[in-house]
Amino acid sequence: MLFRRRQKTGTCLAAFSGVWIFFHLIQIQRIRDFRGAILYPLESALEDAWSQTKKELQKSAKDSNVRSCLQSLRPIPLNSGSARDHFVFELDDESLLKTAAQLRGPIQTRLSSLTSQSVSVEFRLAQKKSNRESNWVRPQLDLSRFCEGKANRIPLMAARNIVEQPGKVNPLLISGETGTGKSHLLNAIACEVLRKRPGTRCTLIRMDDFPSHFGEQILKGRNLALKNKFRRGDMLFIEDFHSIRGASPNVLDELYFIFNSYYENGRQIVVTSDVSIKDLSITSRWLSRFLSGLQVRLESPDVELRKRILKQKIQDTGLNLGNQSISRILERLRGNARDIEAAVNRLFFLQSGGIELTDELLEQQLEEFLSPRVEGPLDPRTILETIADVCGVAGEEILGNSRKMEIALPRHLAMYLAVHYSDLNKSAVARFFQRTDHSTVIHAERKIAMKLQKEPSFQHLFRQVTERLGINRG
């Protein structure tokens, strides 16, 4: 009798201990996640426990179906009315439900151990009829309409890889100047994923809007709803990440918790930014996450890519232009994809209003998108002055003897362009630049040719100069 009483007392103490540990875990979670927005502690604890459970089960899994099932399972966010010992997981693929049922025992055992209470789990097939998270995706901006060239080949390869294998390269950061196609590529990834896996929930955060939206929800007491809204997707897309500069600490913390919940659970993250990560003053926790993924850059389009973009935009709008008119535009077209789209839209607007697109009207309407006409060879003085202006150095410095990189490079470029676009031979070019013989000019030519082949940043500088001079070389 005494033994039974002691055993019963021990059982009660163990039960009380388990409850206390779980309550303590919740309190710790509340403190850890409190960054100006109150996060529901049970959900955070579940996410942590599930992340650890999934990692351990994936390590021991030998069957590819089991690994695929574990990767696909998503815990449904808890709310104040949810049972504390019953957790529900969603699946998009019906064929994996049988595998999930086989995993119920191991999952329940591990979650029970981590939460210090006996829990049960349930698996449901996600309803595909409602996919509000993906309403932002524009079907017309898919990969088939993203023109490929040297300037975007690597980012395009990365995008295709993500469509085929979400989560393998994570996160993906796409950087590039305004108008180079970041938004199109981000949209295209989501578009292709939805075609292959229609139930996928693609969540978008626009950093221009997120801080104000976050503030509004806090004022309305809807911070939990906001957190659930952004955390329940299968893939996270963040547009204009560079706008993170200047955001309040509370906003940065909330964004990081959303970002990290996707990262820890192996869900794909795609981010666009005008600048690369090294040019953003971000904390080490952000930096470590981005460095573990892939960073690619969209460069400004060269001549060949601009031609493809122009033809694609003409085809998309149904603009009726003769081949001769198109050829004239292509000879002098400059700018990025957004500029080209603006030019085509302007012409389409005029044509749809019944205005005939004569050569004179094309010249007038597209003046800002076209390089100036060049009649005959260029004056070497014009080349010198243009390069000095673009590079921010004095013409006298270029003609001088300084070997500093910021002076020598503009000098080499000026010599290169003078050889190719003025009427001077190499000896005359050497005299103009106050050099003793033409060997210096030959050396400059080789240096510039090598940089044009290997350095995208120099290619961008070269395009700036040639477009200013009216040389449409790309």
Short mmCIF file of C-alpha atoms in Angstrom, two decimals:
data_model
loop_
_atom_site.label_atom_id
_atom_site.label_comp_id
_atom_site.label_asym_id
_atom_site.label_seq_id
_atom_site.Cartn_x
_atom_site.Cartn_y
_atom_site.Cartn_z
CA MET A 1 0.00 0.00 0.00
CA LEU A 2 2.80 2.33 0.93
CA PHE A 3 4.59 1.43 -2.29
CA ARG A 4 1.46 2.21 -4.35
CA ARG A 5 1.02 5.54 -2.59
CA ARG A 6 4.64 6.48 -3.29
CA GLN A 7 4.27 5.35 -6.90
CA LYS A 8 1.12 7.45 -7.28
CA THR A 9 2.82 10.42 -5.67
CA GLY A 10 5.80 10.00 -8.01
CA THR A 11 3.48 9.88 -11.03
CA CYS A 12 1.73 13.08 -9.92
CA LEU A 13 5.06 14.82 -9.41
CA ALA A 14 6.23 13.70 -12.86
CA ALA A 15 3.01 14.95 -14.44
CA PHE A 16 3.27 18.26 -12.57
CA SER A 17 6.94 18.52 -13.63
CA GLY A 18 6.01 17.95 -17.27
CA VAL A 19 3.32 20.64 -17.16
CA TRP A 20 5.68 23.07 -15.42
CA ILE A 21 8.44 22.43 -18.01
CA PHE A 22 6.04 23.01 -20.90
CA PHE A 23 4.69 26.18 -19.25
CA HIS A 24 8.29 27.33 -18.65
CA LEU A 25 9.13 26.58 -22.30
CA ILE A 26 6.20 28.77 -23.36
CA GLN A 27 7.31 31.64 -21.12
CA ILE A 28 10.87 31.44 -22.46
CA GLN A 29 9.45 31.47 -25.99
CA ARG A 30 7.33 34.52 -25.15
CA ILE A 31 10.37 36.41 -23.86
CA ARG A 32 12.53 35.36 -26.78
CA ASP A 33 10.01 36.36 -29.43
CA PHE A 34 8.93 39.60 -27.82
CA ARG A 35 10.27 42.37 -30.08
CA GLY A 36 7.54 44.97 -29.83
CA ALA A 37 4.95 42.55 -31.29
CA ILE A 38 3.43 39.91 -29.01
CA LEU A 39 3.79 36.52 -30.69
CA TYR A 40 1.54 33.67 -29.63
CA PRO A 41 3.93 31.47 -27.62
CA LEU A 42 2.37 28.07 -28.35
CA GLU A 43 2.80 28.51 -32.08
CA SER A 44 6.43 29.56 -31.72
CA ALA A 45 7.14 26.60 -29.44
CA LEU A 46 5.48 24.26 -31.94
CA GLU A 47 7.52 25.66 -34.81
CA ASP A 48 10.77 25.14 -32.91
CA ALA A 49 9.78 21.64 -31.82
CA TRP A 50 8.67 20.69 -35.34
CA SER A 51 11.85 22.06 -36.89
CA GLN A 52 13.97 19.93 -34.55
CA THR A 53 11.74 16.87 -35.04
CA LYS A 54 11.92 17.15 -38.81
CA LYS A 55 15.71 17.46 -38.82
CA GLU A 56 16.15 14.38 -36.64
CA LEU A 57 13.72 12.24 -38.64
CA GLN A 58 15.23 13.33 -41.97
CA LYS A 59 18.68 12.25 -40.78
CA SER A 60 17.48 8.71 -40.08
CA ALA A 61 15.16 8.47 -43.12
CA LYS A 62 16.35 6.15 -45.89
CA ASP A 63 13.25 6.28 -48.09
CA SER A 64 13.00 9.28 -50.47
CA ASN A 65 9.20 9.33 -49.96
CA VAL A 66 9.70 9.79 -46.22
CA ARG A 67 12.13 12.67 -46.75
CA SER A 68 9.78 14.27 -49.28
CA CYS A 69 6.85 13.90 -46.90
CA LEU A 70 8.74 15.45 -43.98
CA GLN A 71 9.78 18.37 -46.18
CA SER A 72 6.18 18.93 -47.34
CA LEU A 73 4.45 18.78 -43.94
CA ARG A 74 3.41 22.19 -42.59
CA PRO A 75 2.15 22.79 -39.03
CA ILE A 76 -1.06 24.83 -39.10
CA PRO A 77 -0.69 27.96 -36.90
CA LEU A 78 -2.35 27.61 -33.50
CA ASN A 79 -4.83 30.10 -32.11
CA SER A 80 -6.30 30.73 -28.70
CA GLY A 81 -9.05 28.14 -29.26
CA SER A 82 -6.75 25.29 -30.28
CA ALA A 83 -6.27 22.19 -28.13
CA ARG A 84 -2.88 22.34 -26.46
CA ASP A 85 -2.06 18.67 -27.08
CA HIS A 86 -3.36 18.21 -30.64
CA PHE A 87 -1.40 19.52 -33.61
CA VAL A 88 -2.53 19.56 -37.25
CA PHE A 89 -0.21 19.32 -40.27
CA GLU A 90 -1.07 20.07 -43.89
CA LEU A 91 0.10 18.37 -47.11
CA ASP A 92 -0.37 19.50 -50.71
CA ASP A 93 0.33 16.11 -52.29
CA GLU A 94 -2.40 13.52 -51.67
CA SER A 95 -0.02 10.66 -52.56
CA LEU A 96 2.05 11.45 -49.44
CA LEU A 97 -0.84 11.05 -46.95
CA LYS A 98 -0.14 7.31 -46.57
CA THR A 99 3.54 8.02 -45.81
CA ALA A 100 2.48 10.71 -43.32
CA ALA A 101 0.26 8.18 -41.52
CA GLN A 102 3.29 5.89 -41.12
CA LEU A 103 5.22 8.80 -39.60
CA ARG A 104 2.52 9.64 -37.04
CA GLY A 105 4.08 7.52 -34.28
CA PRO A 106 7.67 8.85 -34.58
CA ILE A 107 6.42 12.44 -34.90
CA GLN A 108 4.14 12.18 -31.85
CA THR A 109 6.90 10.56 -29.78
CA ARG A 110 9.44 13.26 -30.62
CA LEU A 111 7.02 16.19 -30.19
CA SER A 112 5.81 14.76 -26.87
CA SER A 113 9.41 14.57 -25.68
CA LEU A 114 10.23 18.12 -26.74
CA THR A 115 7.05 19.70 -25.31
CA SER A 116 7.02 17.54 -22.14
CA GLN A 117 3.42 16.44 -22.68
CA SER A 118 1.60 13.70 -24.55
CA VAL A 119 0.51 15.11 -27.92
CA SER A 120 -1.42 13.77 -30.89
CA VAL A 121 -0.99 14.81 -34.52
CA GLU A 122 -3.37 14.94 -37.46
CA PHE A 123 -2.61 15.18 -41.18
CA ARG A 124 -4.86 16.99 -43.65
CA LEU A 125 -4.77 17.59 -47.37
CA ALA A 126 -4.49 21.33 -48.00
CA GLN A 127 -7.48 22.85 -49.74
CA LYS A 128 -6.49 24.14 -53.15
CA LYS A 129 -9.62 26.10 -53.91
CA SER A 130 -8.42 29.08 -51.89
CA ASN A 131 -4.87 30.35 -52.36
CA ARG A 132 -5.07 33.98 -51.32
CA GLU A 133 -1.33 34.13 -50.63
CA SER A 134 -0.64 33.75 -54.36
CA ASN A 135 -3.16 36.33 -55.64
CA TRP A 136 -0.34 38.78 -56.40
CA VAL A 137 1.22 36.53 -59.08
CA ARG A 138 0.73 37.82 -62.64
CA PRO A 139 0.46 34.85 -65.07
CA GLN A 140 1.55 36.94 -68.06
CA LEU A 141 4.98 37.59 -66.50
CA ASP A 142 6.34 34.05 -66.74
CA LEU A 143 9.78 32.74 -67.73
CA SER A 144 8.81 32.43 -71.40
CA ARG A 145 8.52 36.23 -71.56
CA PHE A 146 11.82 36.85 -69.76
CA CYS A 147 14.32 37.51 -72.56
CA GLU A 148 17.66 35.77 -72.00
CA GLY A 149 21.11 37.23 -72.64
CA LYS A 150 24.58 37.52 -71.15
CA ALA A 151 23.37 40.11 -68.65
CA ASN A 152 20.86 37.76 -66.98
CA ARG A 153 21.92 34.20 -67.85
CA ILE A 154 23.09 33.19 -64.35
CA PRO A 155 20.04 34.64 -62.50
CA LEU A 156 17.80 32.87 -65.01
CA MET A 157 19.59 29.56 -64.36
CA ALA A 158 19.08 30.05 -60.61
CA ALA A 159 15.38 30.81 -61.14
CA ARG A 160 14.87 27.62 -63.16
CA ASN A 161 16.67 25.60 -60.50
CA ILE A 162 14.33 26.90 -57.80
CA VAL A 163 11.25 26.08 -59.88
CA GLU A 164 12.45 22.48 -60.20
CA GLN A 165 13.86 22.06 -56.68
CA PRO A 166 12.44 24.60 -54.19
CA GLY A 167 14.52 24.87 -51.03
CA LYS A 168 17.75 23.47 -52.47
CA VAL A 169 19.31 26.92 -52.97
CA ASN A 170 18.03 29.01 -50.09
CA PRO A 171 17.71 31.94 -49.85
CA LEU A 172 18.12 33.30 -53.39
CA LEU A 173 18.99 37.01 -53.59
CA ILE A 174 18.52 38.72 -56.97
CA SER A 175 20.15 42.16 -57.14
CA GLY A 176 20.35 44.67 -59.96
CA GLU A 177 19.71 48.26 -60.91
CA THR A 178 16.19 49.57 -61.42
CA GLY A 179 14.62 48.28 -64.62
CA THR A 180 16.83 45.22 -65.13
CA GLY A 181 13.99 42.72 -64.57
CA LYS A 182 14.09 41.81 -60.86
CA SER A 183 10.32 42.04 -60.35
CA HIS A 184 9.64 40.11 -63.56
CA LEU A 185 12.01 37.30 -62.55
CA LEU A 186 10.59 37.10 -59.02
CA ASN A 187 7.06 36.91 -60.43
CA ALA A 188 8.13 34.37 -63.06
CA ILE A 189 9.51 32.01 -60.39
CA ALA A 190 6.20 32.09 -58.50
CA CYS A 191 4.26 31.72 -61.76
CA GLU A 192 6.17 28.60 -62.87
CA VAL A 193 6.00 27.03 -59.39
CA LEU A 194 2.21 27.46 -59.36
CA ARG A 195 1.94 25.82 -62.78
CA LYS A 196 3.93 22.80 -61.63
CA ARG A 197 2.41 22.63 -58.13
CA PRO A 198 -0.94 24.52 -58.16
CA GLY A 199 -1.51 24.30 -54.39
CA THR A 200 1.73 26.09 -53.50
CA ARG A 201 1.18 29.17 -51.34
CA CYS A 202 3.49 31.96 -52.48
CA THR A 203 3.64 34.72 -49.88
CA LEU A 204 4.84 38.17 -50.98
CA ILE A 205 6.25 40.91 -48.74
CA ARG A 206 6.83 44.28 -50.40
CA MET A 207 9.32 46.08 -48.22
CA ASP A 208 8.00 49.48 -49.32
CA ASP A 209 4.66 48.62 -47.67
CA PHE A 210 5.60 46.24 -44.86
CA PRO A 211 6.60 48.77 -42.14
CA SER A 212 3.38 50.80 -42.45
CA HIS A 213 1.24 47.65 -42.72
CA PHE A 214 2.97 46.25 -39.64
CA GLY A 215 2.31 49.46 -37.69
CA GLU A 216 -1.39 49.49 -38.65
CA GLN A 217 -1.89 45.89 -37.52
CA ILE A 218 -0.19 46.58 -34.17
CA LEU A 219 -2.49 49.56 -33.55
CA LYS A 220 -5.53 47.40 -34.36
CA GLY A 221 -4.29 44.59 -32.10
CA ARG A 222 -3.95 42.21 -35.02
CA ASN A 223 -0.26 41.39 -34.70
CA LEU A 224 -0.97 37.65 -34.33
CA ALA A 225 -3.07 37.66 -37.50
CA LEU A 226 -0.26 39.50 -39.32
CA LYS A 227 2.30 36.94 -38.18
CA ASN A 228 0.10 34.03 -39.24
CA LYS A 229 -0.62 35.65 -42.59
CA PHE A 230 3.04 35.86 -43.58
CA ARG A 231 4.25 32.62 -41.95
CA ARG A 232 1.77 30.14 -43.40
CA GLY A 233 3.08 30.12 -46.98
CA ASP A 234 5.18 27.47 -48.73
CA MET A 235 7.49 30.01 -50.37
CA LEU A 236 8.40 33.54 -49.30
CA PHE A 237 9.09 36.34 -51.78
CA ILE A 238 10.50 39.65 -50.53
CA GLU A 239 10.58 42.54 -53.01
CA ASP A 240 12.84 45.61 -52.68
CA PHE A 241 14.77 44.32 -49.67
CA HIS A 242 17.04 47.40 -49.89
CA SER A 243 14.14 49.36 -48.33
CA ILE A 244 15.05 47.63 -45.05
CA ARG A 245 17.41 50.56 -44.46
CA GLY A 246 15.79 52.95 -42.02
CA ALA A 247 13.19 50.47 -40.75
CA SER A 248 12.52 50.42 -37.00
CA PRO A 249 14.01 47.66 -34.79
CA ASN A 250 10.53 46.22 -34.17
CA VAL A 251 9.86 45.91 -37.90
CA LEU A 252 13.29 44.37 -38.52
CA ASP A 253 12.76 41.81 -35.77
CA GLU A 254 9.31 40.85 -36.99
CA LEU A 255 10.57 40.48 -40.56
CA TYR A 256 13.49 38.35 -39.40
CA PHE A 257 11.21 35.99 -37.46
CA ILE A 258 9.06 35.54 -40.58
CA PHE A 259 12.15 35.03 -42.75
CA ASN A 260 13.71 32.61 -40.26
CA SER A 261 10.58 30.47 -39.92
CA TYR A 262 10.79 29.75 -43.67
CA TYR A 263 14.54 29.23 -43.57
CA GLU A 264 14.53 26.83 -40.60
CA ASN A 265 11.77 24.73 -42.16
CA GLY A 266 13.47 24.48 -45.55
CA ARG A 267 10.86 26.59 -47.35
CA GLN A 268 12.17 28.56 -50.33
CA ILE A 269 12.91 32.29 -49.96
CA VAL A 270 13.45 34.61 -52.96
CA VAL A 271 14.57 38.21 -52.36
CA THR A 272 15.14 41.13 -54.73
CA SER A 273 17.23 44.21 -53.99
CA ASP A 274 18.62 47.18 -55.91
CA VAL A 275 21.96 46.68 -54.17
CA SER A 276 23.97 43.64 -53.13
CA ILE A 277 24.08 42.42 -49.54
CA LYS A 278 27.59 43.80 -48.98
CA ASP A 279 26.24 47.30 -49.69
CA LEU A 280 23.50 46.97 -47.06
CA SER A 281 24.26 47.63 -43.40
CA ILE A 282 22.58 44.52 -42.03
CA THR A 283 23.23 42.60 -38.82
CA SER A 284 25.21 39.38 -38.65
CA ARG A 285 22.11 37.21 -38.28
CA TRP A 286 20.79 38.46 -41.65
CA LEU A 287 24.22 38.25 -43.24
CA SER A 288 24.78 34.63 -42.18
CA ARG A 289 21.44 33.60 -43.69
CA PHE A 290 22.14 35.26 -47.04
CA LEU A 291 25.70 33.96 -47.23
CA SER A 292 24.39 30.41 -46.84
CA GLY A 293 22.31 30.83 -50.00
CA LEU A 294 23.01 32.21 -53.48
CA GLN A 295 23.43 35.81 -54.66
CA VAL A 296 23.04 36.62 -58.36
CA ARG A 297 23.02 39.96 -60.19
CA LEU A 298 21.04 41.21 -63.18
CA GLU A 299 23.23 43.49 -65.27
CA SER A 300 22.05 46.21 -67.67
CA PRO A 301 21.12 44.69 -71.04
CA ASP A 302 23.61 44.77 -73.91
CA VAL A 303 22.65 45.53 -77.52
CA GLU A 304 21.60 41.98 -78.37
CA LEU A 305 19.42 41.65 -75.29
CA ARG A 306 17.82 45.04 -75.91
CA LYS A 307 16.90 43.83 -79.39
CA ARG A 308 15.22 40.72 -77.98
CA ILE A 309 13.36 42.76 -75.37
CA LEU A 310 12.14 45.25 -77.98
CA LYS A 311 10.86 42.50 -80.28
CA GLN A 312 9.15 40.75 -77.34
CA LYS A 313 7.43 43.97 -76.22
CA ILE A 314 6.29 44.75 -79.78
CA GLN A 315 4.85 41.24 -80.04
CA ASP A 316 3.14 41.46 -76.63
CA THR A 317 1.42 44.78 -77.36
CA GLY A 318 0.56 44.05 -80.99
CA LEU A 319 2.31 47.24 -82.11
CA ASN A 320 2.33 47.46 -85.91
CA LEU A 321 5.76 48.68 -87.02
CA GLY A 322 7.50 48.05 -90.33
CA ASN A 323 10.82 46.20 -90.39
CA GLN A 324 12.68 49.35 -91.49
CA SER A 325 11.31 51.34 -88.57
CA ILE A 326 12.24 48.56 -86.13
CA SER A 327 15.75 48.40 -87.61
CA ARG A 328 16.22 52.17 -87.19
CA ILE A 329 15.12 51.97 -83.56
CA LEU A 330 17.39 49.00 -82.87
CA GLU A 331 20.42 50.82 -84.26
CA ARG A 332 20.22 53.50 -81.59
CA LEU A 333 18.12 52.02 -78.78
CA ARG A 334 19.55 52.37 -75.27
CA GLY A 335 18.34 51.95 -71.69
CA ASN A 336 17.05 49.00 -69.68
CA ALA A 337 14.04 46.70 -70.03
CA ARG A 338 11.72 49.17 -68.30
CA ASP A 339 12.80 52.00 -70.63
CA ILE A 340 12.16 49.80 -73.66
CA GLU A 341 8.72 48.84 -72.36
CA ALA A 342 7.90 52.52 -71.79
CA ALA A 343 8.98 53.37 -75.35
CA VAL A 344 6.84 50.61 -76.89
CA ASN A 345 3.83 51.53 -74.74
CA ARG A 346 4.11 55.15 -75.88
CA LEU A 347 4.13 54.12 -79.53
CA PHE A 348 1.23 51.71 -79.02
CA PHE A 349 -0.81 54.46 -77.34
CA LEU A 350 -0.22 56.79 -80.31
CA GLN A 351 -0.98 54.11 -82.88
CA SER A 352 -4.15 52.95 -81.12
CA GLY A 353 -5.31 56.58 -81.24
CA GLY A 354 -5.06 56.54 -85.03
CA ILE A 355 -1.75 58.42 -85.32
CA GLU A 356 0.59 57.27 -88.09
CA LEU A 357 4.07 56.40 -86.81
CA THR A 358 6.28 58.19 -89.32
CA ASP A 359 10.09 58.23 -89.04
CA GLU A 360 9.93 61.86 -87.94
CA LEU A 361 7.38 61.07 -85.21
CA LEU A 362 9.43 58.07 -84.03
CA GLU A 363 12.50 60.30 -83.72
CA GLN A 364 10.52 62.89 -81.77
CA GLN A 365 8.69 60.50 -79.42
CA LEU A 366 11.65 58.22 -78.69
CA GLU A 367 14.30 60.91 -78.31
CA GLU A 368 14.95 60.07 -74.64
CA PHE A 369 15.36 56.35 -75.44
CA LEU A 370 17.68 56.72 -78.45
CA SER A 371 21.39 57.51 -78.69
CA PRO A 372 22.15 60.74 -80.57
CA ARG A 373 22.97 60.36 -84.26
CA VAL A 374 26.66 60.20 -85.07
CA GLU A 375 27.70 61.52 -88.46
CA GLY A 376 31.20 60.44 -89.42
CA PRO A 377 34.18 59.82 -87.10
CA LEU A 378 34.27 61.20 -83.57
CA ASP A 379 36.53 64.05 -82.53
CA PRO A 380 39.10 62.71 -79.99
CA ARG A 381 38.46 65.83 -77.88
CA THR A 382 34.78 64.83 -77.61
CA ILE A 383 35.83 61.34 -76.52
CA LEU A 384 38.20 62.79 -73.91
CA GLU A 385 35.63 65.23 -72.49
CA THR A 386 32.87 62.61 -72.34
CA ILE A 387 35.04 60.07 -70.51
CA ALA A 388 36.30 62.74 -68.11
CA ASP A 389 32.71 63.70 -67.30
CA VAL A 390 31.44 60.11 -66.85
CA CYS A 391 34.46 59.05 -64.75
CA GLY A 392 34.57 62.24 -62.69
CA VAL A 393 38.16 63.22 -63.50
CA ALA A 394 39.70 66.21 -65.26
CA GLY A 395 40.73 65.99 -68.91
CA GLU A 396 44.18 67.33 -67.96
CA GLU A 397 44.63 64.38 -65.57
CA ILE A 398 43.86 61.90 -68.36
CA LEU A 399 46.47 63.60 -70.56
CA GLY A 400 48.98 63.58 -67.69
CA ASN A 401 51.30 60.83 -66.44
CA SER A 402 49.53 59.61 -63.30
CA ARG A 403 49.40 55.81 -62.98
CA LYS A 404 46.63 55.77 -60.39
CA MET A 405 43.86 53.36 -61.41
CA GLU A 406 41.18 56.07 -61.32
CA ILE A 407 43.20 58.04 -63.93
CA ALA A 408 44.89 55.27 -65.94
CA LEU A 409 41.66 53.41 -66.69
CA PRO A 410 39.84 56.43 -68.23
CA ARG A 411 43.03 57.15 -70.23
CA HIS A 412 43.13 53.60 -71.61
CA LEU A 413 39.42 53.74 -72.45
CA ALA A 414 39.82 57.09 -74.23
CA MET A 415 42.70 55.70 -76.31
CA TYR A 416 40.68 52.58 -77.18
CA LEU A 417 37.67 54.59 -78.37
CA ALA A 418 39.85 57.07 -80.26
CA VAL A 419 41.46 54.20 -82.22
CA HIS A 420 38.08 52.67 -83.09
CA TYR A 421 35.86 55.74 -83.59
CA SER A 422 38.03 58.69 -84.61
CA ASP A 423 39.85 59.14 -87.92
CA LEU A 424 43.27 59.02 -86.20
CA ASN A 425 45.71 56.14 -86.58
CA LYS A 426 47.47 54.71 -83.51
CA SER A 427 50.49 56.99 -83.81
CA ALA A 428 48.23 60.05 -84.07
CA VAL A 429 46.21 58.84 -81.07
CA ALA A 430 49.47 58.51 -79.09
CA ARG A 431 50.44 62.11 -79.97
CA PHE A 432 46.98 63.41 -79.03
CA PHE A 433 47.29 61.79 -75.59
CA GLN A 434 50.85 63.14 -75.27
CA ARG A 435 52.56 59.73 -75.41
CA THR A 436 55.95 59.12 -77.04
CA ASP A 437 54.93 56.22 -79.32
CA HIS A 438 51.99 54.03 -80.29
CA SER A 439 53.03 51.04 -78.08
CA THR A 440 51.19 52.72 -75.20
CA VAL A 441 48.03 52.79 -77.33
CA ILE A 442 48.41 49.08 -78.21
CA HIS A 443 48.78 48.27 -74.49
CA ALA A 444 45.63 50.32 -73.71
CA GLU A 445 43.66 48.45 -76.40
CA ARG A 446 44.60 45.08 -74.92
CA LYS A 447 43.71 46.15 -71.39
CA ILE A 448 40.27 47.43 -72.41
CA ALA A 449 39.52 44.37 -74.58
CA MET A 450 40.34 42.10 -71.62
CA LYS A 451 38.15 44.09 -69.22
CA LEU A 452 35.24 44.02 -71.67
CA GLN A 453 35.40 40.24 -71.70
CA LYS A 454 35.72 39.62 -67.97
CA GLU A 455 34.35 42.50 -65.89
CA PRO A 456 30.59 43.24 -65.83
CA SER A 457 31.12 46.47 -63.85
CA PHE A 458 33.46 47.78 -66.55
CA GLN A 459 31.00 46.72 -69.26
CA HIS A 460 28.45 48.94 -67.55
CA LEU A 461 30.88 51.91 -67.57
CA PHE A 462 31.68 51.23 -71.23
CA ARG A 463 27.98 51.31 -72.12
CA GLN A 464 27.52 54.61 -70.27
CA VAL A 465 30.32 56.22 -72.28
CA THR A 466 29.38 54.79 -75.68
CA GLU A 467 25.72 55.74 -75.26
CA ARG A 468 26.71 59.30 -74.36
CA LEU A 469 28.83 59.37 -77.51
CA GLY A 470 26.08 57.85 -79.66
CA ILE A 471 28.00 54.61 -80.23
CA ASN A 472 25.45 51.83 -79.83
CA ARG A 473 27.80 48.95 -79.07
CA GLY A 474 26.20 47.58 -75.86
#
